[in-house]
Short mmCIF file of C-alpha atoms in Angstrom, two decimals:
data_model
loop_
_atom_site.label_atom_id
_atom_site.label_comp_id
_atom_site.label_asym_id
_atom_site.label_seq_id
_atom_site.Cartn_x
_atom_site.Cartn_y
_atom_site.Cartn_z
CA SER A 6 2.41 -75.20 15.52
CA MET A 7 3.93 -71.90 16.68
CA VAL A 8 1.62 -68.88 17.04
CA ARG A 9 2.90 -65.71 15.37
CA ILE A 10 2.67 -62.62 17.51
CA LYS A 11 3.30 -59.10 16.11
CA VAL A 12 5.22 -57.00 18.59
CA ILE A 13 5.81 -53.25 18.47
CA SER A 14 9.52 -52.72 18.74
CA ARG A 15 10.83 -49.30 19.70
CA ASP A 16 14.23 -47.94 20.44
CA GLU A 17 14.27 -46.81 24.05
CA VAL A 18 16.82 -44.05 23.30
CA LYS A 19 14.52 -42.40 20.76
CA PHE A 20 11.44 -42.48 22.99
CA THR A 21 13.03 -41.41 26.28
CA ARG A 22 12.68 -37.72 27.15
CA GLU A 23 15.78 -35.87 28.26
CA THR A 24 13.79 -33.56 30.55
CA PRO A 25 10.21 -33.63 31.83
CA LEU A 26 9.42 -30.61 29.63
CA ASP A 27 10.21 -32.42 26.37
CA LEU A 28 7.30 -33.61 24.26
CA GLN A 29 6.44 -37.28 24.04
CA ARG A 30 7.33 -38.80 20.69
CA VAL A 31 4.22 -40.05 18.88
CA SER A 32 4.14 -42.60 16.07
CA ARG A 33 1.38 -42.18 13.53
CA ASN A 34 0.24 -44.35 10.65
CA VAL A 35 -0.66 -42.09 7.72
CA ASP A 36 -2.60 -44.77 5.85
CA PRO A 37 -5.79 -42.96 4.61
CA GLU A 38 -7.90 -46.08 5.24
CA LEU A 39 -7.25 -45.69 8.95
CA HIS A 40 -8.42 -42.04 8.91
CA PRO A 41 -11.82 -41.91 7.15
CA LEU A 42 -12.74 -38.53 8.74
CA GLU A 43 -9.60 -36.64 7.71
CA LYS A 44 -11.41 -34.06 5.53
CA PRO A 45 -14.10 -33.14 8.12
CA ARG A 46 -11.37 -32.87 10.76
CA GLU A 47 -9.30 -30.58 8.52
CA TYR A 48 -12.36 -28.42 7.77
CA THR A 49 -13.04 -27.98 11.49
CA ARG A 50 -9.41 -26.99 12.05
CA ALA A 51 -9.60 -24.47 9.19
CA LEU A 52 -12.78 -22.99 10.65
CA ASN A 53 -11.17 -22.67 14.07
CA ALA A 54 -8.01 -21.17 12.55
CA VAL A 55 -9.87 -18.45 10.64
CA LYS A 56 -11.90 -17.61 13.76
CA LEU A 57 -8.73 -17.31 15.85
CA GLN A 58 -7.23 -15.01 13.23
CA LYS A 59 -10.11 -12.61 13.75
CA VAL A 60 -9.90 -12.94 17.54
CA PHE A 61 -6.18 -12.07 17.60
CA SER A 62 -6.38 -9.29 14.98
CA LYS A 63 -4.83 -6.31 16.78
CA PRO A 64 -3.31 -4.25 13.96
CA PHE A 65 -2.54 -0.97 15.75
CA VAL A 66 1.10 -0.82 16.89
CA GLY A 67 1.68 2.77 17.96
CA ASP A 68 1.98 6.36 16.80
CA LEU A 69 4.52 9.08 16.12
CA THR A 70 3.59 12.37 17.76
CA GLY A 71 5.31 15.71 17.32
CA HIS A 72 3.59 17.57 14.48
CA ILE A 73 1.18 20.35 15.40
CA ASP A 74 -0.59 20.42 12.02
CA GLY A 75 -1.92 17.80 9.59
CA CYS A 76 0.67 15.36 8.25
CA TYR A 77 0.59 15.90 4.49
CA THR A 78 3.40 13.70 3.17
CA LEU A 79 5.33 10.59 4.26
CA LEU A 80 8.32 8.76 2.81
CA ARG A 81 10.35 5.76 3.96
CA HIS A 82 14.10 5.59 3.49
CA HIS A 83 15.04 3.23 0.65
CA SER A 84 17.99 1.65 2.51
CA GLN A 85 17.30 2.16 6.25
CA LEU A 86 14.37 0.23 7.68
CA ASN A 87 13.99 2.41 10.76
CA THR A 88 14.00 5.81 9.03
CA LEU A 89 10.86 7.72 8.06
CA VAL A 90 10.40 11.36 7.07
CA SER A 91 7.18 13.38 7.32
CA GLY A 92 6.08 16.83 6.22
CA SER A 93 3.17 18.78 7.67
CA CYS A 94 0.83 21.52 6.51
CA ASP A 95 2.67 24.17 8.56
CA GLY A 96 5.94 23.60 6.66
CA GLU A 97 7.66 21.47 9.31
CA VAL A 98 9.65 18.39 8.23
CA ARG A 99 10.54 15.69 10.77
CA LEU A 100 12.91 12.75 10.62
CA TRP A 101 11.83 9.72 12.67
CA ASN A 102 13.51 6.70 14.18
CA VAL A 103 10.63 4.23 13.94
CA THR A 104 12.30 1.72 16.28
CA THR A 105 12.27 4.16 19.20
CA ARG A 106 9.26 6.12 17.85
CA LYS A 107 11.18 9.34 18.45
CA SER A 108 11.81 12.34 16.22
CA THR A 109 15.56 12.64 15.68
CA CYS A 110 15.50 15.87 13.72
CA ALA A 111 13.07 18.64 12.72
CA TRP A 112 13.31 21.55 10.32
CA ASN A 113 11.02 24.51 9.71
CA ALA A 114 11.55 23.90 6.04
CA HIS A 115 8.83 25.99 4.36
CA SER A 116 6.53 28.91 5.09
CA GLY A 117 3.50 27.06 3.70
CA PHE A 118 2.53 23.46 2.97
CA THR A 119 5.28 20.88 2.66
CA ARG A 120 4.14 19.38 -0.63
CA GLY A 121 6.74 16.67 -1.12
CA VAL A 122 9.89 15.00 0.21
CA ALA A 123 12.50 12.80 -1.50
CA PHE A 124 15.74 11.13 -0.39
CA ASN A 125 18.72 11.31 -2.70
CA TRP A 126 20.04 8.01 -4.04
CA GLU A 127 22.99 7.90 -1.60
CA GLY A 128 20.51 8.26 1.27
CA ASN A 129 22.44 10.99 3.12
CA SER A 130 20.38 14.01 2.04
CA LEU A 131 16.75 15.01 1.82
CA TYR A 132 14.95 17.17 -0.75
CA THR A 133 11.79 19.03 0.29
CA CYS A 134 9.46 21.21 -1.76
CA GLY A 135 6.70 23.53 -0.62
CA SER A 136 4.06 25.99 -1.65
CA ASP A 137 6.54 28.83 -0.90
CA ARG A 138 8.06 28.12 -4.35
CA THR A 139 11.32 26.63 -3.05
CA VAL A 140 13.08 23.27 -3.15
CA LYS A 141 15.57 22.75 -0.32
CA LEU A 142 18.30 20.20 0.27
CA TRP A 143 19.00 19.09 3.87
CA ALA A 144 21.85 17.05 5.30
CA LEU A 145 20.58 14.07 7.30
CA PRO A 146 21.87 13.42 10.84
CA ASP A 147 22.35 9.92 12.24
CA THR A 148 18.87 8.51 12.93
CA ASN A 149 20.29 5.90 15.34
CA VAL A 150 21.05 8.64 17.88
CA ASN A 151 18.21 8.71 20.37
CA THR A 152 18.76 12.31 21.45
CA TYR A 153 16.91 15.03 19.59
CA SER A 154 19.11 16.79 17.05
CA LYS A 155 18.94 20.21 15.43
CA GLU A 156 21.78 19.45 13.08
CA GLY A 157 21.51 21.08 9.71
CA GLU A 158 18.87 23.72 10.50
CA LYS A 159 19.99 25.66 7.44
CA PRO A 160 19.53 23.99 4.05
CA VAL A 161 22.58 22.92 2.09
CA ALA A 162 21.08 24.32 -1.12
CA THR A 163 17.90 26.05 -2.33
CA TRP A 164 16.21 26.20 -5.74
CA LEU A 165 13.55 28.77 -6.68
CA SER A 166 10.61 28.74 -9.07
CA ASP A 167 7.99 31.19 -10.34
CA ASP A 168 5.18 28.88 -9.17
CA ALA A 169 4.45 26.83 -6.07
CA PHE A 170 5.87 23.31 -6.16
CA LEU A 171 3.31 20.51 -5.80
CA SER A 172 5.47 17.37 -5.73
CA ILE A 173 9.02 16.05 -5.98
CA ASP A 174 10.66 12.69 -6.68
CA HIS A 175 14.25 11.49 -7.05
CA GLN A 176 15.59 9.21 -9.78
CA ARG A 177 17.13 5.89 -8.74
CA LYS A 178 20.90 5.42 -9.24
CA SER A 179 21.27 9.04 -10.28
CA LYS A 180 21.58 12.58 -8.90
CA THR A 181 18.62 13.83 -10.95
CA PHE A 182 15.32 14.84 -9.34
CA ALA A 183 12.02 16.05 -10.79
CA THR A 184 9.42 18.54 -9.60
CA THR A 185 5.99 19.74 -10.70
CA ALA A 186 4.94 23.39 -10.54
CA ALA A 187 1.89 24.72 -12.38
CA ASN A 188 1.71 22.82 -15.70
CA VAL A 189 5.49 22.20 -15.98
CA LEU A 190 7.43 19.07 -15.16
CA ALA A 191 10.98 20.21 -14.40
CA VAL A 192 14.01 17.91 -14.28
CA TRP A 193 16.89 19.20 -12.17
CA ASP A 194 20.59 18.59 -11.71
CA PRO A 195 21.60 19.51 -8.13
CA LYS A 196 24.71 21.29 -9.46
CA ARG A 197 22.64 23.76 -11.49
CA SER A 198 20.29 26.51 -10.39
CA GLU A 199 17.96 26.10 -13.38
CA PRO A 200 16.16 22.95 -14.64
CA ILE A 201 18.01 20.95 -17.27
CA SER A 202 14.69 20.08 -18.90
CA LYS A 203 11.10 21.37 -18.82
CA LEU A 204 8.23 19.23 -20.09
CA SER A 205 4.53 19.99 -20.37
CA TRP A 206 1.41 18.69 -22.10
CA GLY A 207 -1.69 20.79 -21.39
CA ASP A 208 -2.44 23.91 -19.38
CA ASP A 209 -3.60 22.51 -16.03
CA SER A 210 -1.46 22.01 -12.93
CA LEU A 211 0.48 18.78 -12.46
CA MET A 212 -0.24 17.31 -9.02
CA THR A 213 2.17 14.40 -8.57
CA VAL A 214 5.30 13.04 -10.22
CA LYS A 215 6.80 9.56 -9.85
CA PHE A 216 9.90 7.98 -11.38
CA ASN A 217 9.62 4.38 -12.50
CA PRO A 218 11.81 2.42 -10.03
CA ILE A 219 12.99 -0.06 -12.71
CA GLU A 220 12.91 1.79 -16.04
CA THR A 221 14.30 4.90 -14.34
CA TYR A 222 14.04 7.15 -17.40
CA ILE A 223 10.21 6.87 -17.39
CA LEU A 224 8.16 9.44 -15.43
CA ALA A 225 4.43 9.59 -14.69
CA THR A 226 2.38 12.60 -13.58
CA THR A 227 -1.24 13.22 -12.61
CA SER A 228 -2.93 16.48 -13.51
CA GLU A 229 -5.86 18.68 -12.53
CA ASP A 230 -7.40 18.06 -15.97
CA ARG A 231 -8.02 14.38 -14.94
CA SER A 232 -5.13 13.09 -17.04
CA ILE A 233 -2.20 10.75 -16.37
CA THR A 234 0.83 11.46 -18.55
CA LEU A 235 3.95 9.37 -19.19
CA TYR A 236 7.28 11.02 -20.10
CA ASP A 237 10.55 9.67 -21.47
CA LEU A 238 13.66 11.48 -20.24
CA ARG A 239 15.87 9.97 -22.95
CA ALA A 240 14.02 11.96 -25.60
CA SER A 241 12.78 14.68 -23.18
CA THR A 242 9.24 14.30 -24.44
CA PRO A 243 5.80 13.14 -23.27
CA ILE A 244 4.89 9.77 -24.78
CA HIS A 245 1.37 8.90 -23.62
CA LYS A 246 -1.67 10.57 -22.08
CA LEU A 247 -4.70 8.97 -20.45
CA VAL A 248 -7.81 10.99 -19.49
CA MET A 249 -10.15 9.66 -16.81
CA ASP A 250 -13.68 10.60 -15.71
CA MET A 251 -12.40 12.20 -12.51
CA LYS A 252 -9.16 13.56 -11.10
CA SER A 253 -6.39 11.27 -9.80
CA ASN A 254 -4.85 12.30 -6.48
CA SER A 255 -1.86 9.95 -6.32
CA LEU A 256 0.13 7.47 -8.37
CA ALA A 257 2.47 4.59 -7.53
CA TRP A 258 4.55 2.27 -9.71
CA ASN A 259 4.71 -1.44 -8.97
CA PRO A 260 8.34 -1.93 -7.80
CA MET A 261 8.51 -5.48 -9.21
CA GLU A 262 6.66 -4.97 -12.53
CA SER A 263 8.00 -1.95 -14.37
CA PHE A 264 5.03 -1.67 -16.74
CA ASN A 265 2.26 -1.54 -14.10
CA PHE A 266 1.13 1.44 -12.03
CA THR A 267 -1.90 2.24 -9.86
CA ILE A 268 -3.72 5.54 -9.43
CA ALA A 269 -5.89 6.80 -6.55
CA ASN A 270 -8.98 8.48 -7.97
CA GLU A 271 -11.62 10.93 -6.80
CA ASP A 272 -14.40 8.47 -7.71
CA HIS A 273 -13.55 6.37 -4.58
CA ASN A 274 -11.68 3.72 -6.62
CA CYS A 275 -8.11 2.79 -7.51
CA TYR A 276 -7.18 1.69 -11.03
CA THR A 277 -4.23 -0.46 -12.06
CA PHE A 278 -2.95 0.08 -15.61
CA ASP A 279 -0.48 -1.62 -17.89
CA THR A 280 1.55 0.93 -19.86
CA ARG A 281 1.52 -1.41 -22.86
CA ASN A 282 -2.28 -1.14 -23.18
CA MET A 283 -3.84 1.83 -21.42
CA LYS A 284 -7.20 1.64 -23.19
CA ILE A 285 -8.49 -0.60 -20.41
CA ALA A 286 -7.56 -0.91 -16.74
CA ARG A 287 -6.08 -4.19 -15.55
CA ASN A 288 -8.09 -3.98 -12.35
CA VAL A 289 -10.53 -1.73 -10.51
CA HIS A 290 -10.07 -1.68 -6.71
CA THR A 291 -13.24 -0.65 -4.91
CA ASP A 292 -14.34 -0.49 -1.21
CA HIS A 293 -13.66 3.13 -0.26
CA VAL A 294 -16.70 5.39 0.09
CA SER A 295 -14.91 8.68 -0.49
CA ALA A 296 -12.02 10.05 -2.54
CA VAL A 297 -8.75 8.10 -2.31
CA LEU A 298 -5.99 10.59 -1.45
CA SER A 299 -2.82 8.47 -1.31
CA LEU A 300 -1.43 5.03 -2.05
CA ASP A 301 1.87 3.19 -1.86
CA TYR A 302 3.06 -0.22 -3.05
CA SER A 303 4.62 -2.84 -0.83
CA PRO A 304 8.32 -3.50 -1.68
CA THR A 305 7.23 -7.02 -2.69
CA GLY A 306 4.90 -5.59 -5.34
CA LYS A 307 2.12 -7.97 -4.27
CA GLU A 308 -0.15 -5.43 -2.56
CA PHE A 309 -0.63 -1.73 -1.95
CA VAL A 310 -2.04 0.44 0.82
CA THR A 311 -4.48 3.32 0.33
CA GLY A 312 -5.61 6.23 2.49
CA SER A 313 -8.92 7.94 1.90
CA TYR A 314 -11.04 10.96 2.75
CA ASP A 315 -13.42 8.51 4.47
CA ARG A 316 -10.80 8.17 7.28
CA THR A 317 -9.88 4.53 6.64
CA VAL A 318 -6.70 2.74 5.56
CA ARG A 319 -7.14 -0.27 3.28
CA ILE A 320 -4.71 -2.87 1.97
CA PHE A 321 -5.45 -4.34 -1.47
CA PRO A 322 -3.83 -7.34 -3.17
CA LYS A 323 -2.60 -6.06 -6.54
CA ASP A 324 -4.83 -8.45 -8.54
CA GLN A 325 -8.05 -8.25 -6.48
CA GLY A 326 -10.81 -5.67 -6.46
CA LYS A 327 -11.65 -5.96 -2.77
CA SER A 328 -9.48 -4.92 0.17
CA ARG A 329 -7.83 -7.50 2.42
CA GLU A 330 -7.65 -5.29 5.53
CA VAL A 331 -9.37 -2.10 6.68
CA TYR A 332 -8.02 0.00 9.57
CA HIS A 333 -9.74 2.87 11.35
CA THR A 334 -9.87 4.52 14.76
CA ARG A 335 -12.34 6.85 16.38
CA ARG A 336 -9.90 9.79 16.41
CA MET A 337 -8.24 9.31 13.02
CA GLN A 338 -9.24 11.97 10.49
CA ARG A 339 -8.77 12.32 6.73
CA ILE A 340 -5.68 10.45 5.60
CA PHE A 341 -3.34 12.49 3.40
CA SER A 342 -0.44 10.04 3.07
CA VAL A 343 0.36 6.34 3.49
CA GLN A 344 3.57 4.30 3.27
CA PHE A 345 4.63 0.67 3.56
CA SER A 346 7.68 -0.11 5.67
CA GLY A 347 10.79 -1.37 3.89
CA ASP A 348 10.19 -4.97 5.01
CA SER A 349 6.44 -4.93 4.18
CA SER A 350 5.59 -5.75 7.81
CA TYR A 351 4.09 -2.39 8.76
CA VAL A 352 2.03 0.45 7.31
CA PHE A 353 2.32 4.14 8.20
CA CYS A 354 -0.45 6.69 7.72
CA GLY A 355 -0.42 10.46 8.23
CA SER A 356 -3.74 12.15 8.84
CA ASP A 357 -5.36 15.52 9.35
CA ASP A 358 -5.19 15.14 13.14
CA SER A 359 -1.39 15.72 13.04
CA ASN A 360 -0.69 12.10 14.00
CA ILE A 361 1.31 9.36 12.25
CA ARG A 362 0.00 5.88 13.07
CA ILE A 363 1.79 2.55 12.70
CA TRP A 364 -0.20 -0.55 11.74
CA LYS A 365 0.67 -4.18 11.05
CA SER A 366 0.34 -5.06 7.37
CA VAL A 367 -1.23 -8.37 8.47
CA ALA A 368 -3.68 -7.68 11.28
CA HIS A 369 -3.31 -11.05 13.05
CA ALA A 370 0.48 -11.30 12.66
CA ASN A 371 2.48 -12.14 15.78
CA THR A 372 5.41 -9.73 15.98
CA GLU A 373 7.11 -11.48 18.90
CA VAL A 374 9.96 -13.98 18.54
CA GLN A 375 8.42 -17.41 17.93
CA LEU A 376 9.57 -20.95 18.56
CA PRO A 377 9.93 -23.24 15.52
CA ARG A 378 6.82 -25.16 16.61
CA GLN A 379 4.78 -21.94 16.69
CA GLU A 380 5.97 -20.96 13.21
CA GLN A 381 5.13 -24.42 11.90
CA LYS A 382 1.66 -24.23 13.47
CA GLU A 383 0.97 -20.84 11.87
CA LYS A 384 2.05 -22.09 8.45
CA TYR A 385 -0.16 -25.14 8.88
CA ASN A 386 -3.17 -22.97 9.79
CA ALA A 387 -2.51 -20.67 6.83
CA ALA A 388 -2.36 -23.68 4.50
CA LEU A 389 -5.67 -24.98 5.92
CA ILE A 390 -7.38 -21.61 5.39
CA GLU A 391 -6.02 -21.43 1.85
CA ARG A 392 -7.36 -24.92 1.10
CA TYR A 393 -10.86 -24.25 2.48
CA LYS A 394 -11.13 -20.54 1.64
CA ASP A 395 -14.00 -21.10 -0.81
CA PHE A 396 -16.21 -22.89 1.70
CA PRO A 397 -19.12 -20.56 2.59
CA GLU A 398 -18.58 -20.44 6.35
CA VAL A 399 -14.80 -19.97 6.09
CA ARG A 400 -15.19 -17.29 3.41
CA ARG A 401 -17.85 -15.45 5.43
CA ILE A 402 -15.61 -15.20 8.52
CA LYS A 403 -12.46 -14.45 6.53
CA ASP A 404 -14.01 -11.61 4.48
CA LYS A 405 -15.92 -9.99 7.34
CA GLN A 406 -14.83 -6.38 7.93
CA HIS A 407 -16.03 -4.20 10.79
CA VAL A 408 -16.32 -0.56 9.74
CA PRO A 409 -17.84 2.55 11.37
CA LYS A 410 -21.57 3.05 11.05
CA ALA A 411 -21.24 6.04 8.69
CA ILE A 412 -19.10 4.03 6.26
CA LYS A 413 -21.46 1.05 6.45
CA GLN A 414 -24.41 3.28 5.56
CA ALA A 415 -22.45 4.87 2.71
CA GLN A 416 -21.57 1.40 1.36
CA MET A 417 -25.24 0.41 1.43
CA ALA A 418 -26.24 3.61 -0.37
CA LYS A 419 -23.56 3.05 -3.04
CA GLY A 420 -24.82 -0.52 -3.50
CA ILE A 421 -28.38 0.69 -4.04
CA ILE A 422 -27.22 3.29 -6.58
CA LYS A 423 -25.07 0.76 -8.45
CA ARG A 424 -27.87 -1.82 -8.67
CA SER A 425 -30.27 0.88 -9.84
CA GLN A 426 -27.90 1.95 -12.63
CA GLN A 427 -27.38 -1.65 -13.72
CA ARG A 428 -31.14 -2.25 -13.76
CA LYS A 429 -31.69 0.92 -15.80
CA LEU A 430 -29.04 -0.07 -18.35
CA SER A 431 -30.49 -3.58 -18.59
CA ASN A 432 -33.97 -2.16 -19.28
CA LYS A 433 -32.57 0.17 -21.95
CA GLN A 434 -30.85 -2.75 -23.67
CA LYS A 435 -34.06 -4.77 -23.64
CA HIS A 436 -36.10 -1.98 -25.26
CA SER A 437 -33.51 -0.81 -27.81
CA LYS A 438 -32.34 -2.12 -31.14
CA ALA A 439 -29.63 -4.75 -31.10
CA GLY A 440 -26.22 -3.12 -30.69
CA GLN A 441 -27.59 0.36 -29.96
CA LYS A 442 -26.91 0.20 -26.20
CA VAL A 443 -23.50 -1.41 -25.71
CA PHE A 444 -22.47 -2.59 -22.24
CA GLN A 445 -19.11 -1.20 -21.15
CA PRO A 446 -17.07 -3.09 -18.53
CA GLU A 447 -16.16 -1.29 -15.30
CA ARG A 448 -12.48 -1.38 -16.26
CA LYS A 449 -13.17 0.61 -19.41
CA LYS A 450 -16.10 2.95 -18.87
CA HIS A 451 -14.21 5.47 -16.67
CA ILE A 452 -11.57 6.08 -19.37
CA ILE A 453 -12.47 8.99 -21.64
CA THR A 454 -9.58 8.85 -24.11
CA THR A 455 -5.95 7.91 -24.62
CA VAL A 456 -3.47 9.95 -26.68
CA GLN A 457 -0.04 8.89 -27.92
#
């Protein structure tokens, strides 16, 4: 009888390399019975991948130098990726080409603080407001020109007020812009010298104003009296007021979810609210150990960046309470303003040391041009880390954050205080009548009242 012999048959054309640098083609049987150690092998790869992420985390990209005083405000251009504008505490406003890291234009715009900047919807002009009680309109030069320009040293137009302006924002798809001065929210038409509408609710100064990027007729302001107020321009009236325990320094709308916004608070936390139910916060974002001074959403709406008095920059996922990244340097001082880049790849921060720093939004990201095999490998590693992210060793390495000693000590002190308060409340509940001491969740206990 004939003996059957199994022979591996391969096409020579498919398995012959064209050059010595080509990779050898490998055939692999994916039958799980032939690979009994697949899960342990994957776990080891995930562990190595998350370690390598930490090894190659080099988030600092560069800086923009030119200001001689603290950088108080930053704003990215809504249609040009390489354009950034900054305003400093000495009244100077600079236009930057981020690609070349050069200042393309500078104006001595105000005699005091530059409190706010805003691009018009067409993107060819810039509004600035300052503590000298003026709003000025400037014509923008071409930011792609590498040579320094003094074009447009005189403003195109100027608007005056009885009080110092504290913030400014421009409405999308419109010529309307809004300012805050004292306790008045003023809505302006650039063709008129007086506001077309004045809105107020309370006697304390309004600190910031932000237009909703989707429902463009909705405005939000933060105030010195610890309140956040929503306004409707269609009826020219305030519609909702929320009072917190402490003052809110900044506010940002989620660009992809028109009903959500986040505030940066003096109590070291950020709070995300849903305008449909403002009696409770959707999320409380902790980690900072000092007042949060500024925040800005990524254009994707999935995360936001914060800058704090504790001299750190943190990036938070919108639905998580803990930060994903923390950035700090030895020379960086209090951070007054932060911005995401238009493609969500970078983060800008302006600090008290007159410097604007550029960071990667993902610390371990490779910004160089990659081969398809490299991209595939990175996606594979990311999928492995996502699969094994809840394993203790992977989670410990992934969540580890190195912070300065002073911040570490402050975090430990805050932890001791928080545990002490929880223990005290628990003891009170044990020794009180049922229902007398009610536990309030963290998302609710910092809200004093809401008014409609």
